mmCIF file of C-alpha atoms in Angstrom:
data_model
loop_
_atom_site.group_PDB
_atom_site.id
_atom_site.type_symbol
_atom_site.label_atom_id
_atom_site.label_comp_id
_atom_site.label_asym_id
_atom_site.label_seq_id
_atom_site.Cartn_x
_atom_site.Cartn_y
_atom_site.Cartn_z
ATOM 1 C CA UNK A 1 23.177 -2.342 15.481
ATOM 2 C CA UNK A 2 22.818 1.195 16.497
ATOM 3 C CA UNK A 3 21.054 3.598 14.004
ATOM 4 C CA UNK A 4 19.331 1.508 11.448
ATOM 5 C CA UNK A 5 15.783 1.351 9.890
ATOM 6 C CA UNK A 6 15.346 -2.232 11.668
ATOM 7 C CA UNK A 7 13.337 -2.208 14.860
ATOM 8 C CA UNK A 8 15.828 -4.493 16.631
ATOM 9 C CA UNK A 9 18.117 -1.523 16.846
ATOM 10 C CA UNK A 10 19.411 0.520 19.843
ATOM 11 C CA UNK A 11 17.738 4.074 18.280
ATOM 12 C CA UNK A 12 15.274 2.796 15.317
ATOM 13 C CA UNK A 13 14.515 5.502 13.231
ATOM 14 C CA UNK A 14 11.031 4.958 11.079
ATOM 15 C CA UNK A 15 9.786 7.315 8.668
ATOM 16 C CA UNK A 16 6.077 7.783 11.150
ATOM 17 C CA UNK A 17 6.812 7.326 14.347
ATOM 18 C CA UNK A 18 2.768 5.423 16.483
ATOM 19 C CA UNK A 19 2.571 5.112 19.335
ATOM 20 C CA UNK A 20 0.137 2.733 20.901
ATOM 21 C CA UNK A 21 -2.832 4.533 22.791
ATOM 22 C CA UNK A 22 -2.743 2.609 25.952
ATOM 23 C CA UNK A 23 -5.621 4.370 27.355
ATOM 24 C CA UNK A 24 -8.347 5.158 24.765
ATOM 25 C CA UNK A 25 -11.008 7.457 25.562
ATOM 26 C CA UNK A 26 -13.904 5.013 23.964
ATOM 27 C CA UNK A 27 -14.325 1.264 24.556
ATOM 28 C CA UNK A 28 -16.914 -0.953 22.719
ATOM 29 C CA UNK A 29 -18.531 -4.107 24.118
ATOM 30 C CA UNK A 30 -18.817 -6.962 21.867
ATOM 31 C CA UNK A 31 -22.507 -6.094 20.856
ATOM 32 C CA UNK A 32 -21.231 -2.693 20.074
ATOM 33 C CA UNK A 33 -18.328 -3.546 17.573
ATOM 34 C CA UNK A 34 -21.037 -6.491 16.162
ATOM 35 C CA UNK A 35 -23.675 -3.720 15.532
ATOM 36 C CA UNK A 36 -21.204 -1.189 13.782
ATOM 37 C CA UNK A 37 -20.156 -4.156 11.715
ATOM 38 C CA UNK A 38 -23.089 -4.610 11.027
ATOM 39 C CA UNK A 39 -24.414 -1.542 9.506
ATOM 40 C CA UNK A 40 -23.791 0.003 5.886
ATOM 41 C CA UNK A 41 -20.664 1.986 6.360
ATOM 42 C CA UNK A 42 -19.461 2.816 3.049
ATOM 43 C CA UNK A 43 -20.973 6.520 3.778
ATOM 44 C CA UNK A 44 -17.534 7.058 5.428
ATOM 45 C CA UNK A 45 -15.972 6.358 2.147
ATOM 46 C CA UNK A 46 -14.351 8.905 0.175
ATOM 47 C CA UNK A 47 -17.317 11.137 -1.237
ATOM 48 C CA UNK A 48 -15.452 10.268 -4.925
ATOM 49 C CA UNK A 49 -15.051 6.474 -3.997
ATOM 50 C CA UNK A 50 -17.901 6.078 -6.746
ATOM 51 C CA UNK A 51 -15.919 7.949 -9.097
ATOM 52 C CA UNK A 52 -12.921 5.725 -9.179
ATOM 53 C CA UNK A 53 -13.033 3.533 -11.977
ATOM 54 C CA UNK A 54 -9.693 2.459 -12.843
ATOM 55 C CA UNK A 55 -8.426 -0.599 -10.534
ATOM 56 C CA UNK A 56 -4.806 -0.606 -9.794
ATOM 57 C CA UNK A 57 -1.615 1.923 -10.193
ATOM 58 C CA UNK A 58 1.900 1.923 -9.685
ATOM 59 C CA UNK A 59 4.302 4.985 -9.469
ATOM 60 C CA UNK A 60 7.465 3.350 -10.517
ATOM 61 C CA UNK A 61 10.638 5.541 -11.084
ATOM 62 C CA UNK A 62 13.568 3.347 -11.390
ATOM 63 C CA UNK A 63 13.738 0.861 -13.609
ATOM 64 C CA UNK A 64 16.201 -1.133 -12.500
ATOM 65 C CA UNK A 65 15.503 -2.353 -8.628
ATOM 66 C CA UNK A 66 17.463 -4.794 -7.223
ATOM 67 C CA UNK A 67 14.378 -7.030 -7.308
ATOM 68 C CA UNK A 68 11.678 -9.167 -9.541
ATOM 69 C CA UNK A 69 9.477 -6.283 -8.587
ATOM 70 C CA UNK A 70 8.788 -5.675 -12.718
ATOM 71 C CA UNK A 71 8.524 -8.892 -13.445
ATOM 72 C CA UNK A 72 5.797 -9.800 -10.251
ATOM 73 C CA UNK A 73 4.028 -6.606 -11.526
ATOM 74 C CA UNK A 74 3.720 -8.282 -15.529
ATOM 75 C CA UNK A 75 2.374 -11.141 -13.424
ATOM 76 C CA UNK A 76 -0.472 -9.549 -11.460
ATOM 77 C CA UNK A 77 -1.045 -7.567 -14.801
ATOM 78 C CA UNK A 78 -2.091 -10.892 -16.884
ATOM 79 C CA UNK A 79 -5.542 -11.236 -14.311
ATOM 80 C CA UNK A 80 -6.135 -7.353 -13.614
ATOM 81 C CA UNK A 81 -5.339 -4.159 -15.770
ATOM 82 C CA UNK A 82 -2.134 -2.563 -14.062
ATOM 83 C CA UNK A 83 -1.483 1.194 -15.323
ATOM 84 C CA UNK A 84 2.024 2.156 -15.027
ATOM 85 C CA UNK A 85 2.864 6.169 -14.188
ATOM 86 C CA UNK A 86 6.306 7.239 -14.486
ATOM 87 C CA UNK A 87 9.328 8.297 -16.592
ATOM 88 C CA UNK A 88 8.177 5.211 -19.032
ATOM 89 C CA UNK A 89 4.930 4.690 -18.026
ATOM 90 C CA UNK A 90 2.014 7.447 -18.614
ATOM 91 C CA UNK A 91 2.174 10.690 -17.223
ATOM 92 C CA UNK A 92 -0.486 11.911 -14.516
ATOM 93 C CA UNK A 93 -1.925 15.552 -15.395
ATOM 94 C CA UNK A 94 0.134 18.278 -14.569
ATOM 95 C CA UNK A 95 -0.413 20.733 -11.785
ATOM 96 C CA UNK A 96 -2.257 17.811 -9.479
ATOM 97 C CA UNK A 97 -1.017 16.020 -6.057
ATOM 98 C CA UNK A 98 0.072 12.749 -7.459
ATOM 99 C CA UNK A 99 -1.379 10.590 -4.915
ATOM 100 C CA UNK A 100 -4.599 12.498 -4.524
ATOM 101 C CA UNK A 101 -4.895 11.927 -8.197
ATOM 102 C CA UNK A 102 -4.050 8.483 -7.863
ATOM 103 C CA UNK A 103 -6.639 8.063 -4.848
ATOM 104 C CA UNK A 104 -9.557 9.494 -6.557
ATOM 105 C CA UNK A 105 -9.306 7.459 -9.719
ATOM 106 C CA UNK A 106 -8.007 3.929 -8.350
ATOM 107 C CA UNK A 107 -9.148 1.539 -5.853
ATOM 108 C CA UNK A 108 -5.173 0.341 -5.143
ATOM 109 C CA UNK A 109 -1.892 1.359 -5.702
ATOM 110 C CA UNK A 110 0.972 -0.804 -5.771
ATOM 111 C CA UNK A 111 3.831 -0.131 -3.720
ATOM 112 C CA UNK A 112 7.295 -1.761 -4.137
ATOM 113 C CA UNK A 113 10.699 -1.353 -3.037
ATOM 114 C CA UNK A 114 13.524 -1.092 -5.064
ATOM 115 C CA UNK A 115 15.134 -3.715 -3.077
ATOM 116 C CA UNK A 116 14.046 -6.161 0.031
ATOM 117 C CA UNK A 117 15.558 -5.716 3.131
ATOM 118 C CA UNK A 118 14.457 -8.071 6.648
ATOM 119 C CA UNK A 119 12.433 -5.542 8.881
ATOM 120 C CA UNK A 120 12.700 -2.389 6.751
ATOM 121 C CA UNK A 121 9.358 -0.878 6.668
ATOM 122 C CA UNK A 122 8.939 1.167 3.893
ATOM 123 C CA UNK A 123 7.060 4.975 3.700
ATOM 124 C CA UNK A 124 4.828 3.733 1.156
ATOM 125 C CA UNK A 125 2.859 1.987 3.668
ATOM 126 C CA UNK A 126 2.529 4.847 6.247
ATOM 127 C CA UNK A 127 3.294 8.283 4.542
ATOM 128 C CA UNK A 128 2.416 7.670 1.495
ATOM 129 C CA UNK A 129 -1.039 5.706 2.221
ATOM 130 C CA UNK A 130 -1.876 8.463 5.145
ATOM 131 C CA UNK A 131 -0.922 11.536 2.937
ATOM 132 C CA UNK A 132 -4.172 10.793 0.421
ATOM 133 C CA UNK A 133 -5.822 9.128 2.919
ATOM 134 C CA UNK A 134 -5.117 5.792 0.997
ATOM 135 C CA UNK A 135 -5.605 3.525 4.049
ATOM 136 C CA UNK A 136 -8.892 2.175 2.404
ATOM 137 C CA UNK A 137 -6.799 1.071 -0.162
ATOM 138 C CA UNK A 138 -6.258 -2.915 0.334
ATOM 139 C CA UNK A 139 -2.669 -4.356 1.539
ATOM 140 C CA UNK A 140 -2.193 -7.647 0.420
ATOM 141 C CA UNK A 141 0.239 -10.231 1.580
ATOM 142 C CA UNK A 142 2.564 -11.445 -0.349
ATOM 143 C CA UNK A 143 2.223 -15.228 0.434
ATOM 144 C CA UNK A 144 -1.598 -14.538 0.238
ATOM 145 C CA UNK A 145 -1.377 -12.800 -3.051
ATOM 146 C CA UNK A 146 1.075 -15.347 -4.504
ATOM 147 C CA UNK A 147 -1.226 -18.155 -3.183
ATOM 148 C CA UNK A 148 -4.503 -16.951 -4.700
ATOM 149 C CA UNK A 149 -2.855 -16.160 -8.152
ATOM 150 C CA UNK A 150 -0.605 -19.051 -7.753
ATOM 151 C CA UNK A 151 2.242 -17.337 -8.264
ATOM 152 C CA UNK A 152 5.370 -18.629 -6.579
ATOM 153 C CA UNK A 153 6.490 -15.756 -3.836
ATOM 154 C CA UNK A 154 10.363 -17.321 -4.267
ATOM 155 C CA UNK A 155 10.266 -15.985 -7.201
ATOM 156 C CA UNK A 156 9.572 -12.231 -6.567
ATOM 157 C CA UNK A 157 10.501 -11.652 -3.257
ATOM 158 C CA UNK A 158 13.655 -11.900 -1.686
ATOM 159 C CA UNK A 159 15.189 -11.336 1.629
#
């Protein structure tokens, strides 16, 4: 492989490109990271974290992925509200950043692929999350998420 999204390959190309900080400025003892953890951090939240009352979104614009993406989405929606935004789903207001939208009025966004590829790493998880600050937003696994709603991951993802 020479070009491709997968790591493995001679010239990976990612959407972000990290790099590991080998040498960081600040280290913390033990006692340190147990007394941060510690404390009642949720002033670093959002200032309109308090506002956001909806619980989960997803942005979906094609209808017809090459996986049970719809279908594992009609599953997570029979325990938890899911509000759909798209062509046929509601419309956001006009004139607003989507995602800043989206982060100010729900805890979590759901973000799937149209297909599933091994080792493709999508934008949704690194542009998309960093561009409205969305990192507080929980990831879930799938196995994890499957397990606790026993849902059977077979049966939604593929590889």
């Amino acid at each position: 492989m020479f070009n491709t999204y997968m790591a493995a390959s001679l010239v990976p190309y990612m959407y972000p490109h990290f790099v590991r900080n080998t040498k960081p400025k600040l280290k913390f003892t033990d006692e340190e990271k147990s007394a941060m953890l510690a404390k009642d951090n949720t002033y670093l939240l959002p200032h309109y974290h308090k506002q956001r009352t909806k619980l989960i979104a997803w942005v979906v614009s094609n209808h017809s992925p090459r996986n049970n993406r719809k279908e594992y989405a009609k599953a997570i929606a029979k325990f938890i509200p899911v509000d759909i935004y798209g062509r046929q789903g509601k419309q956001f207001p006009p004139g607003r950043d989507l995602f800043q939208w989206l982060s100010e009025n729900y805890k979590f966004y759901l973000a799937f692929e149209n297909s599933n590829c091994k080792y493709y790493i999508t934008e949704k998880a690194t542009v998309n999350a960093l561009k409205c600050v969305a990192l507080h937003n929980c990831v879930i696994s799938q196995a994890r998420l499957c397990e606790s709603t026993k849902l059977d991951s077979q049966l939604y993802f593929t590889n």
